[in-house]
mmCIF file of C-alpha atoms in Angstrom:
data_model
loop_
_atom_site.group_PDB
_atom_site.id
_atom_site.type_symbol
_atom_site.label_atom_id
_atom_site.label_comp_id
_atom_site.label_asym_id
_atom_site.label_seq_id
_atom_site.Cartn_x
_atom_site.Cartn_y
_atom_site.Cartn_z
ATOM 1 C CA UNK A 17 -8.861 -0.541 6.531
ATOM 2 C CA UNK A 18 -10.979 -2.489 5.225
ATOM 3 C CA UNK A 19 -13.732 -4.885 7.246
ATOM 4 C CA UNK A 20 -13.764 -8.249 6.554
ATOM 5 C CA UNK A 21 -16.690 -10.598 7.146
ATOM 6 C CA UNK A 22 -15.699 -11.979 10.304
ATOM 7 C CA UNK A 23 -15.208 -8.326 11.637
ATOM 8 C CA UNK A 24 -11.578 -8.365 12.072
ATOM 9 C CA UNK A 25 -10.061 -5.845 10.107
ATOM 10 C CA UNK A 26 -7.808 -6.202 7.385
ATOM 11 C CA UNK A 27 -5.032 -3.241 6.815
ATOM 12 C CA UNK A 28 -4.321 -3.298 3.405
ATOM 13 C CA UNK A 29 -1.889 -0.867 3.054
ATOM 14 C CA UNK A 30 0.483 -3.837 4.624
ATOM 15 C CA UNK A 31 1.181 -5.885 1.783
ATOM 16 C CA UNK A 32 4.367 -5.376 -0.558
ATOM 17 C CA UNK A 33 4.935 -2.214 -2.196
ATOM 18 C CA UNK A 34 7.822 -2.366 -4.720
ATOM 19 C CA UNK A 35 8.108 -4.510 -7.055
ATOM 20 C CA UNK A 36 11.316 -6.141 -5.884
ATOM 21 C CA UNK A 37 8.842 -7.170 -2.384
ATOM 22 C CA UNK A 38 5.849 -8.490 -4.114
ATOM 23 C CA UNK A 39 8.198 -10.619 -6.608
ATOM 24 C CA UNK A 40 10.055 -11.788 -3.128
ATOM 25 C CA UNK A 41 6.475 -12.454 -2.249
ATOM 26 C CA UNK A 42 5.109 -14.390 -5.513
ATOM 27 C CA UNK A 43 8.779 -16.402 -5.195
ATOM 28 C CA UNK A 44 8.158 -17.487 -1.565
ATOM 29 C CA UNK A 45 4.725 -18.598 -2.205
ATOM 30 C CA UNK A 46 4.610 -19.840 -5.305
ATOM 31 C CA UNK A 47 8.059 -21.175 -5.957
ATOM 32 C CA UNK A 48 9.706 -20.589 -8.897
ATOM 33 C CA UNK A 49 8.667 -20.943 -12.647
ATOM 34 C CA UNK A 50 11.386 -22.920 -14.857
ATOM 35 C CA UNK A 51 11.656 -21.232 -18.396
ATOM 36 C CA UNK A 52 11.391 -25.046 -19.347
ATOM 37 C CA UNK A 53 7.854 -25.412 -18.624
ATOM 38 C CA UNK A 54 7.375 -21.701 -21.056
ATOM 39 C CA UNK A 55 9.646 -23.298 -23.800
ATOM 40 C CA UNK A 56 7.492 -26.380 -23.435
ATOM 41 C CA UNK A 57 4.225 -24.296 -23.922
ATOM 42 C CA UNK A 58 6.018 -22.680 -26.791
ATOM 43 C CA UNK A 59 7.235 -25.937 -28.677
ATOM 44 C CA UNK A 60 4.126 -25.819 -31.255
ATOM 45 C CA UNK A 61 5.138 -22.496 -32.554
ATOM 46 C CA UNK A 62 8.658 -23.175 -32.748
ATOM 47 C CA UNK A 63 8.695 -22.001 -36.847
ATOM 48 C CA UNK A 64 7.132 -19.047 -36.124
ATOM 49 C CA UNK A 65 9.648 -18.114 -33.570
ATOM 50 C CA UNK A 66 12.839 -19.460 -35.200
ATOM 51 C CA UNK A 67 11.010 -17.824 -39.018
ATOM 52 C CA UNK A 68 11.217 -14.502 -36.053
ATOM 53 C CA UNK A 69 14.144 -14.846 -34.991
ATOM 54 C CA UNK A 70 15.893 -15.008 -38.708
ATOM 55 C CA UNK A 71 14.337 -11.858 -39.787
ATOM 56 C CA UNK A 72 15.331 -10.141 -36.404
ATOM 57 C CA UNK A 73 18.972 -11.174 -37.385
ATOM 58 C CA UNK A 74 18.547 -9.508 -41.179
ATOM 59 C CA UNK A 75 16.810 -6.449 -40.181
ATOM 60 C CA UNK A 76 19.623 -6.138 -37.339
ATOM 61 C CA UNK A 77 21.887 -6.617 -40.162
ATOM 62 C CA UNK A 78 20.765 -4.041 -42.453
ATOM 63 C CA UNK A 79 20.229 -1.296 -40.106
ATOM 64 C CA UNK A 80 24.251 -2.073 -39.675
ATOM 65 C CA UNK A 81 24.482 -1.251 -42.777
ATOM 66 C CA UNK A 82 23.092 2.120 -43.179
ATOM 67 C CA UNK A 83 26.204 3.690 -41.496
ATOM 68 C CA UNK A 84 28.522 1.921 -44.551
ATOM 69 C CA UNK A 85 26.312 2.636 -46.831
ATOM 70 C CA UNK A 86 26.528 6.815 -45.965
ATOM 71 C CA UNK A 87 30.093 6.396 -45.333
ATOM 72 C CA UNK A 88 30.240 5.267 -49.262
ATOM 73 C CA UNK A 89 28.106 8.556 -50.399
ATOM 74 C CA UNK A 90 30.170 10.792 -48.645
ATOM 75 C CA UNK A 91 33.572 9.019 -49.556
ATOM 76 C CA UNK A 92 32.125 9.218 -53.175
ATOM 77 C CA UNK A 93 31.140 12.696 -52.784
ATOM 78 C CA UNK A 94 34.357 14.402 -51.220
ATOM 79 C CA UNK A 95 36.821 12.102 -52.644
ATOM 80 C CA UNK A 96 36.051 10.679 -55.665
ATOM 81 C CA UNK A 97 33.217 13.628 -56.766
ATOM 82 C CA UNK A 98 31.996 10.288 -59.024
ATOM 83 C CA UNK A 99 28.277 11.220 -59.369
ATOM 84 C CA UNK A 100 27.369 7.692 -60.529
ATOM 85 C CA UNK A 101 29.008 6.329 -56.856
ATOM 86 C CA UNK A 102 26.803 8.434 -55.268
ATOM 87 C CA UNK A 103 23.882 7.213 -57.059
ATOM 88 C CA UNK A 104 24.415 3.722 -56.665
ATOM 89 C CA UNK A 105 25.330 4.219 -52.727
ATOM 90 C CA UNK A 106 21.995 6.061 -52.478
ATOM 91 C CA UNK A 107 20.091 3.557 -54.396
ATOM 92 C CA UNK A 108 21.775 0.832 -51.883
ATOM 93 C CA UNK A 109 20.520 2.276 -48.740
ATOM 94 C CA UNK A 110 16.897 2.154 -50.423
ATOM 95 C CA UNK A 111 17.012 -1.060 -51.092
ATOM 96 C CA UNK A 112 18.900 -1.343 -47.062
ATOM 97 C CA UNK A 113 16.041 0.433 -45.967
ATOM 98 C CA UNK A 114 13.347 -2.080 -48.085
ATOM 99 C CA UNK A 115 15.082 -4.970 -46.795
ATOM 100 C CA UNK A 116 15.086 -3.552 -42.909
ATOM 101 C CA UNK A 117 11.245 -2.500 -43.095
ATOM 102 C CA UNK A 118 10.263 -5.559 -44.650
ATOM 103 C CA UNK A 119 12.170 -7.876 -41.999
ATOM 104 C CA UNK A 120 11.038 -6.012 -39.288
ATOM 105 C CA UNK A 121 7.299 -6.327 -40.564
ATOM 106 C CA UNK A 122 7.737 -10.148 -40.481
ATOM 107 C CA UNK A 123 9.656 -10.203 -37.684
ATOM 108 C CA UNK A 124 6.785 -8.381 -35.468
ATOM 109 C CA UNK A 125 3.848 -9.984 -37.059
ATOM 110 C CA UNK A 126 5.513 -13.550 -36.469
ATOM 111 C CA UNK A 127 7.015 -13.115 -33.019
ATOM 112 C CA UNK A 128 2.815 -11.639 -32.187
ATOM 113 C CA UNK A 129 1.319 -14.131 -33.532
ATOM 114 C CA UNK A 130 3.242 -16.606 -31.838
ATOM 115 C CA UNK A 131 3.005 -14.829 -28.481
ATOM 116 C CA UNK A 132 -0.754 -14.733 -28.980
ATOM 117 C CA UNK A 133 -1.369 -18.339 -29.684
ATOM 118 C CA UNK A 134 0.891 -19.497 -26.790
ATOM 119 C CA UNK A 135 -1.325 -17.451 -24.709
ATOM 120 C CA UNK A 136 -4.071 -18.629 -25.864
ATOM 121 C CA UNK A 137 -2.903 -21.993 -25.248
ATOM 122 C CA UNK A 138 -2.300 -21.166 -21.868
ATOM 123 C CA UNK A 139 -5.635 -19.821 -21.516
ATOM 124 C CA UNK A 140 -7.018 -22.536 -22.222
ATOM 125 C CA UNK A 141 -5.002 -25.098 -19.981
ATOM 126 C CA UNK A 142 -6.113 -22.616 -17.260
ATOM 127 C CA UNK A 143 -9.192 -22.836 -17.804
ATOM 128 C CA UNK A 144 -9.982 -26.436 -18.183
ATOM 129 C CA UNK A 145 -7.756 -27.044 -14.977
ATOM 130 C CA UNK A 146 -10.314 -24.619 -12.938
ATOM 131 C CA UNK A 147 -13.185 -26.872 -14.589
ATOM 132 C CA UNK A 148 -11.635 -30.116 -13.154
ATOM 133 C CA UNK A 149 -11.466 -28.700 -9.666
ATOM 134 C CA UNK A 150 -14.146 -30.095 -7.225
ATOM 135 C CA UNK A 151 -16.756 -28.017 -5.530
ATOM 136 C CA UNK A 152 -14.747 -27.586 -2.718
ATOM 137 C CA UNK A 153 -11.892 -25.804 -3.970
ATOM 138 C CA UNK A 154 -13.841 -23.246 -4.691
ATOM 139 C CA UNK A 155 -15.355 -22.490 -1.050
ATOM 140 C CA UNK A 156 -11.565 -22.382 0.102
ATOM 141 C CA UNK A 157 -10.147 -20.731 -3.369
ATOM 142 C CA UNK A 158 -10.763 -17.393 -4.296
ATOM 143 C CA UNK A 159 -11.101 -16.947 -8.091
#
C-alpha cells in the first residue's frame, strides 16, 4: 500500500497483471492504434525498408539452397564418385553461404537503421507535442 497525498491509500497490487489484462486495459483507455498512422510515420524510409525487405527475400532464398546444394555433394559423391562435382557443389555452397551472410548483413543494418530513424521521428513529434501543451495540462497530467 502505498499513501497517497491526500491520505487515502492506494493498493497497488490491484492493477492488471498479465499481459493479456493490461493490453485489455491500454485498449479500453486509449483506443486502438491503426497500423496506418505507423506506416504513415514510416513513409520517409520506405527505400530502406523495401532495399530490407529484398535482401530478406535473397538471404531466405539462399539458405533454401544449402539443402540442394548438399544433396548435389552427396549425389556426386555416392553416385557419380565425380571428384570435380563435388568440388564445384562445395564451391557453390561457399559462394550460397557469401551471398546469405552478405544479405543478411544488409538486411539487418537497413531494417535498424530504419527502425531507429522512425523512432527518432517519433521522438521528436512527442516531444514538441508536450512543448505545445499549456501550463495546465501539466498540473492535471502526469509526465
Amino acid at each position: 500500500m502505498i499513501e497517497s497525498t491526500e491520505s487515502v491509500p492506494i493498493d497497488v497490487s490491484a492493477g492488471p497483471k498479465t499481459l493479456r489484462e493490461r493490453l485489455h486495459l491500454w485498449r479500453t483507455t486509449y483506443g486502438r492504434i491503426p497500423v496506418s498512422r505507423l506506416v504513415e510515420l514510416s513513409k520517409p524510409e520506405w527505400r530502406r525498408i523495401g532495399l530490407g525487405t529484398l535482401f530478406l527475400l535473397i538471404g531466405s532464398a539462399a539458405s533454401l539452397a544449402f539443402p540442394q546444394a548438399v544433396r548435389i555433394i552427396l549425389d556426386g559423391a555416392f553416385e557419380a564418385r565425380d571428384p570435380a562435382a563435388v568440388d564445384r557443389a562445395a564451391l557453390l555452397m561457399v559462394a550460397i553461404f557469401l551471398v546469405q551472410a552478405i544479405a543478411m548483413s544488409l538486411r539487418s543494418w537497413l531494417f535498424t537503421t530504419a527502425g531507429e530513424r522512425v523512432v527518432s521521428e517519433l521522438r521528436k513529434a512527442v516531444y514538441s507535442r508536450v512543448l505545445e501543451q499549456e501550463i495546465g495540462f501539466f498540473d492535471i497530467t502526469r509526465t
